[in-house]
Tab-separated table of C-alpha atoms in Angstrom:
chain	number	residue	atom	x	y	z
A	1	UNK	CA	132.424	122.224	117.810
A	2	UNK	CA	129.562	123.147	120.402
A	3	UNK	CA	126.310	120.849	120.520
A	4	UNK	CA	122.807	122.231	120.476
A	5	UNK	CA	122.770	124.895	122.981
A	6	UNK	CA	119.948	126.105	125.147
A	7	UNK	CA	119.264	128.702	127.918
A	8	UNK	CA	118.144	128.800	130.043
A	9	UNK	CA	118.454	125.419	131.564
A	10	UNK	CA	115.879	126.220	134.270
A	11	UNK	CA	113.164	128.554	133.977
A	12	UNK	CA	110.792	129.673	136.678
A	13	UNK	CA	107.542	132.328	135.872
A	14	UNK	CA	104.465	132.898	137.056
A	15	UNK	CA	101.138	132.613	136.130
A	16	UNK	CA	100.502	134.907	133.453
A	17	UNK	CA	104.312	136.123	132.669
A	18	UNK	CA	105.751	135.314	129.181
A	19	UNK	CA	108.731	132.605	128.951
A	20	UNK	CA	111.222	133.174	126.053
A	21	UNK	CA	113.507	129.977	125.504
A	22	UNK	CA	116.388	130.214	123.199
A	23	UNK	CA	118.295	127.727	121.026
A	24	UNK	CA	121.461	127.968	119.010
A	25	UNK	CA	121.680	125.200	116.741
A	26	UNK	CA	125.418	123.370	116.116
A	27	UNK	CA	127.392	125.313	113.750
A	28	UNK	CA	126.995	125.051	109.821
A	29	UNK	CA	123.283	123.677	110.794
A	30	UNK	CA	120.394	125.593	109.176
A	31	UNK	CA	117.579	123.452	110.324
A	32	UNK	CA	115.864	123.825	113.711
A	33	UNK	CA	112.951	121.614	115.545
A	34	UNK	CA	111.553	122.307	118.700
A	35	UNK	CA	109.634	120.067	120.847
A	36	UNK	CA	107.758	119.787	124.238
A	37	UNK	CA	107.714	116.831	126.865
A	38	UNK	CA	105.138	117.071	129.528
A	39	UNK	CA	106.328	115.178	132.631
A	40	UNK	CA	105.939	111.647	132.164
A	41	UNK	CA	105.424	111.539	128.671
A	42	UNK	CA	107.140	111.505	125.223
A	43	UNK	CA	108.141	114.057	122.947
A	44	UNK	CA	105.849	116.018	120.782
A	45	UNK	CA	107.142	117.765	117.612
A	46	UNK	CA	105.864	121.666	118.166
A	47	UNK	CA	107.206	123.493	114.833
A	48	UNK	CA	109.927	123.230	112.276
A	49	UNK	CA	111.971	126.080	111.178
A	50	UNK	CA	114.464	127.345	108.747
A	51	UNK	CA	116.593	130.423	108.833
A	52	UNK	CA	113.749	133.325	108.746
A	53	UNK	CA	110.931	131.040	107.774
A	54	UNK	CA	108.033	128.511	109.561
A	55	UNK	CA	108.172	125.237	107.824
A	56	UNK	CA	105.688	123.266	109.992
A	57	UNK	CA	104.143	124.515	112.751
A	58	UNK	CA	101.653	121.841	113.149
A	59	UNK	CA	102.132	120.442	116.519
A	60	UNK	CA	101.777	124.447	117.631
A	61	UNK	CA	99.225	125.360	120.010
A	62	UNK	CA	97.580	127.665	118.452
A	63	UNK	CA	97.332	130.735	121.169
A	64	UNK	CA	100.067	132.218	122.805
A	65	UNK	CA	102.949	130.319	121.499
A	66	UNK	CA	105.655	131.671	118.601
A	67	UNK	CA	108.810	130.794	117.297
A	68	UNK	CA	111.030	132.177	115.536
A	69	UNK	CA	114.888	131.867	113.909
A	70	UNK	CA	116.148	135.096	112.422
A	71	UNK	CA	118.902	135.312	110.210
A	72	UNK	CA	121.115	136.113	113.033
A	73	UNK	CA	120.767	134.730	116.796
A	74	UNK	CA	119.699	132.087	117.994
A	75	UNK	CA	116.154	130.642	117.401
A	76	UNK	CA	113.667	131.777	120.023
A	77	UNK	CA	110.295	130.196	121.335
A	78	UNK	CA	108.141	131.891	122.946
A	79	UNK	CA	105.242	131.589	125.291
A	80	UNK	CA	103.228	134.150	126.362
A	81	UNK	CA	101.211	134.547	129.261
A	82	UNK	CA	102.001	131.329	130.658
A	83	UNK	CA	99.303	128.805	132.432
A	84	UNK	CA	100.681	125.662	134.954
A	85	UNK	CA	100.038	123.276	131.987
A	86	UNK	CA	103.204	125.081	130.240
A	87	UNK	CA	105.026	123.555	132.890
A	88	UNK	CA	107.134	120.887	130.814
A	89	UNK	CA	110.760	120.416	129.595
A	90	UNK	CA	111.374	121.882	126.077
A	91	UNK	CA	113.713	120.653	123.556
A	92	UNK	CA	115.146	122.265	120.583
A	93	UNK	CA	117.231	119.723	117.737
A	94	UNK	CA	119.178	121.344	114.566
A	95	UNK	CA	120.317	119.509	111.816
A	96	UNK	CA	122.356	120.430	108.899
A	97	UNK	CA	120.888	121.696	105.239
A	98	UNK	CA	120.023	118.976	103.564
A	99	UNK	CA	120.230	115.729	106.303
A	100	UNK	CA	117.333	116.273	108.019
A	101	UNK	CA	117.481	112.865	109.626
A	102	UNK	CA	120.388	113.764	111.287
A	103	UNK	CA	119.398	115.520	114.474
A	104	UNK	CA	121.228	116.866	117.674
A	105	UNK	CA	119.355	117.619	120.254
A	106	UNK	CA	120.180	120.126	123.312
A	107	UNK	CA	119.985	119.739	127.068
A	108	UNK	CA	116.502	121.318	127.113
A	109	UNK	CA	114.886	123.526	129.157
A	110	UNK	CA	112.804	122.895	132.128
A	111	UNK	CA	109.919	125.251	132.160
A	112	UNK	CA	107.841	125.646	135.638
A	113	UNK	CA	105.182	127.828	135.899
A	114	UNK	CA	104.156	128.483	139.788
B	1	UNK	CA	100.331	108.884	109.168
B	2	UNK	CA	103.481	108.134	111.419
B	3	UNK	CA	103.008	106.488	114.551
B	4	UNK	CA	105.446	104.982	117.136
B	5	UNK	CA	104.552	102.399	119.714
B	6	UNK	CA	105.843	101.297	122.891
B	7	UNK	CA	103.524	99.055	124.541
B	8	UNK	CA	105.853	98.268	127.864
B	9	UNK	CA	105.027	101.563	129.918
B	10	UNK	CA	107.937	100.329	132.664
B	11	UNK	CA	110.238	97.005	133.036
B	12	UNK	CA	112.455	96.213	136.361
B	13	UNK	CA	115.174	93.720	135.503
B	14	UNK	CA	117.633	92.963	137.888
B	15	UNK	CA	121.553	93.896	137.582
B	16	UNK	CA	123.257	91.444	134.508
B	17	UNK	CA	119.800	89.898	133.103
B	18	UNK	CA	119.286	90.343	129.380
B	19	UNK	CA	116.169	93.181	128.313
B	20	UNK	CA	114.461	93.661	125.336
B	21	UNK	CA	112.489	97.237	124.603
B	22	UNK	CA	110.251	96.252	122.060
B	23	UNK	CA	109.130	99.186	119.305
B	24	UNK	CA	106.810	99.300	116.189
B	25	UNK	CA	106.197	102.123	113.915
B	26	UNK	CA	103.507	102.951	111.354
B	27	UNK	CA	104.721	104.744	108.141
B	28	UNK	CA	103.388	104.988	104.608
B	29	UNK	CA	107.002	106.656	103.581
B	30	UNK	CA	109.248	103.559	101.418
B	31	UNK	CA	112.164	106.358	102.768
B	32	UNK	CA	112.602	106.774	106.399
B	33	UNK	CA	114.525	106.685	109.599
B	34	UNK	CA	114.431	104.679	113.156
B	35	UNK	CA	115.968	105.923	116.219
B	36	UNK	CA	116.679	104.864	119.580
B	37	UNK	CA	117.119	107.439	122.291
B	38	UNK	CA	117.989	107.387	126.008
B	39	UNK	CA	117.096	109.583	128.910
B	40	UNK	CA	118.372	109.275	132.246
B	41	UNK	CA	116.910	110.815	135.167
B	42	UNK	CA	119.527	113.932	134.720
B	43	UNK	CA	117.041	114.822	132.076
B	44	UNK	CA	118.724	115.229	128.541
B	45	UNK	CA	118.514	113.094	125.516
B	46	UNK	CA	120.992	110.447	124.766
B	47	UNK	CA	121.165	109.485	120.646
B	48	UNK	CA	121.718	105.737	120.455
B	49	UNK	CA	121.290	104.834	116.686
B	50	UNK	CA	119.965	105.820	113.708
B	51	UNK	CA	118.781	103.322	111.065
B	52	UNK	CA	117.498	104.214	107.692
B	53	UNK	CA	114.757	102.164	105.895
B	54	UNK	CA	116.872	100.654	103.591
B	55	UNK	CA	119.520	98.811	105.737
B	56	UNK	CA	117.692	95.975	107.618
B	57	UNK	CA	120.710	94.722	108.680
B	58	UNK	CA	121.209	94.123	112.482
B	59	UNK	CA	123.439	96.442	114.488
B	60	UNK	CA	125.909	95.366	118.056
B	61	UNK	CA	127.692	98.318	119.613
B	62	UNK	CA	128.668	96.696	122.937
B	63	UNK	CA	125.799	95.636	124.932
B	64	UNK	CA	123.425	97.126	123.004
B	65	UNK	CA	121.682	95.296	120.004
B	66	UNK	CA	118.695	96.403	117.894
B	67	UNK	CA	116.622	93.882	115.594
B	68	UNK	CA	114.969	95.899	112.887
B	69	UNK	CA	112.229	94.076	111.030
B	70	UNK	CA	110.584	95.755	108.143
B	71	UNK	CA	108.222	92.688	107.252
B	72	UNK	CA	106.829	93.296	111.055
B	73	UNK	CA	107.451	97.092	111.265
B	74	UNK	CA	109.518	96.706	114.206
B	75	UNK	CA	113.008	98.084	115.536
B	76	UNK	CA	113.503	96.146	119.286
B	77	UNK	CA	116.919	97.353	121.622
B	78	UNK	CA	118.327	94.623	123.522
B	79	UNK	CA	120.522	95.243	126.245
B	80	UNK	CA	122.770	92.213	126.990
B	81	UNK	CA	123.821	92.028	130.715
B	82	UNK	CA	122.295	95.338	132.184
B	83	UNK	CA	123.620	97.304	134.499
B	84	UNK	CA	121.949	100.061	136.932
B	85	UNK	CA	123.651	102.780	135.128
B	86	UNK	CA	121.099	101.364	132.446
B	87	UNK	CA	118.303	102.628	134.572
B	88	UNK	CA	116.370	105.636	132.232
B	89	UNK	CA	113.752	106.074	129.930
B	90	UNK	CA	114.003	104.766	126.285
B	91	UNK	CA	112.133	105.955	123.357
B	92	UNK	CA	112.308	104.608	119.900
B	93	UNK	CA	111.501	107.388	117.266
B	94	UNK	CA	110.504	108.012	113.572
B	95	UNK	CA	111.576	110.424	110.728
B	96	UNK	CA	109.807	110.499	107.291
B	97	UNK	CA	111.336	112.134	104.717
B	98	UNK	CA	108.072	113.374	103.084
B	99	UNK	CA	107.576	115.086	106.123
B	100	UNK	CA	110.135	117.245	105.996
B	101	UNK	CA	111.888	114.664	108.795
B	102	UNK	CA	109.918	115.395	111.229
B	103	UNK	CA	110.582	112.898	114.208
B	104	UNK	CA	107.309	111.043	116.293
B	105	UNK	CA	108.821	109.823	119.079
B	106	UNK	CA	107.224	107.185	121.335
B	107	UNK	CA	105.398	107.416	124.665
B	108	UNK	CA	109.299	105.802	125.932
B	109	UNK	CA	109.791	102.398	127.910
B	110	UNK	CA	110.954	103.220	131.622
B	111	UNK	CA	113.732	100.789	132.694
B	112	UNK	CA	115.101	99.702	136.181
B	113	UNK	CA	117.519	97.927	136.394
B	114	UNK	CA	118.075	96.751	139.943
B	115	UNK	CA	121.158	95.831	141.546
């Protein structure tokens, strides 16, 4: 039974290009979270999703980031014309229908924007 | 509102002396959930343990122990006789279930452990 999967595991753009990260959550789960770590800092919850619906996207910025989890594929955040302060390690976490609490978190990926 | 606090920023122990990461949470929720995690300098996130509000009881899994204290709104790790390979960041964490478990994680305790 694969963990939390995410790709890319490194991801290099440039100023201005748009960075798509992608997360498949474990099997059976139906829950996803994703959040961001700037270096040197703790996580911060960005937005909560369910299959084909926004739960809580509170901790969104509110310009030129989306996410999304269609009914098929994996669950997809996106960030579009990226800036340096993007530059941060991104986490996605599923959890199964119903247990919330119980979270699995992937590798992450390591965005840098040059 | 939810809050998680780590007041030790960093703490260098050296190799087989006894460390305690201290954590204490805010939470208006009677139902919800602590967690320690780990993250060593490879980057990815370690679980540790989970403990629900309702089960104060203390938990040992090897070296590790974690004192969970409602009355004080506290959940400390100790690790007994560290070891470099202890060396990583810690953060302690919290889930409310009104929030649709949502986890605030704390700013994380940096630990070196030197040999």
């Amino acid at each position: 039974n694969a963990g939390v999967m995410q790709n890319p595991r490194h991801l290099v753009r440039r100023r201005g290009q748009e960075a798509r990260l992608r997360c498949s959550p474990m099997k059976g789960h139906s829950h996803v979270y994703w959040y961001r770590q700037l270096p040197e800092e703790g996580l911060k919850f960005m937005v909560y999703l369910q299959k084909e619906n926004i739960i809580d996207e509170s901790g969104m910025p509110k310009e030129r980031f989306s996410a999304e989890f269609p009914k098929e594929g994996p669950s997809i955040l996106r960030i579009q014309q990226v800036v340096r302060g993007d530059s941060a390690a991104y986490f996605c976490a599923s959890s199964p229908p119903g247990e919330g609490e119980k979270l699995f978190f992937g590798s992450g990926t390591q965005l840098s924007v040059l | 509102a939810q809050k998680v606090t780590q007041a030790q920023t960093e703490i260098s122990v050296v190799e087989k002396e006894d460390v305690t990461l201290d954590c204490v949470y805010e939470t208006r929720d009677t139902t919800y959930y602590l967690f320690w995690y780990k993250q060593p300098p490879s980057g990815e996130l370690v679980f540790l343990i989970r403990r629900n509000s309702f089960d104060e009881q203390n938990e040992i899994s090897g070296r590790y122990s974690w004192n969970f204290q409602k009355s004080t709104s506290s959940f400390n790790f100790t690790i007994t006789a560290s070891q470099v390979v202890d060396s990583a960041v810690y953060f302690c964490a919290l889930s409310e279930a009104s929030g649709g478990f949502k986890t605030i994680f704390g700013a994380g305790t940096r630990l070196f452990v030197k040999a």
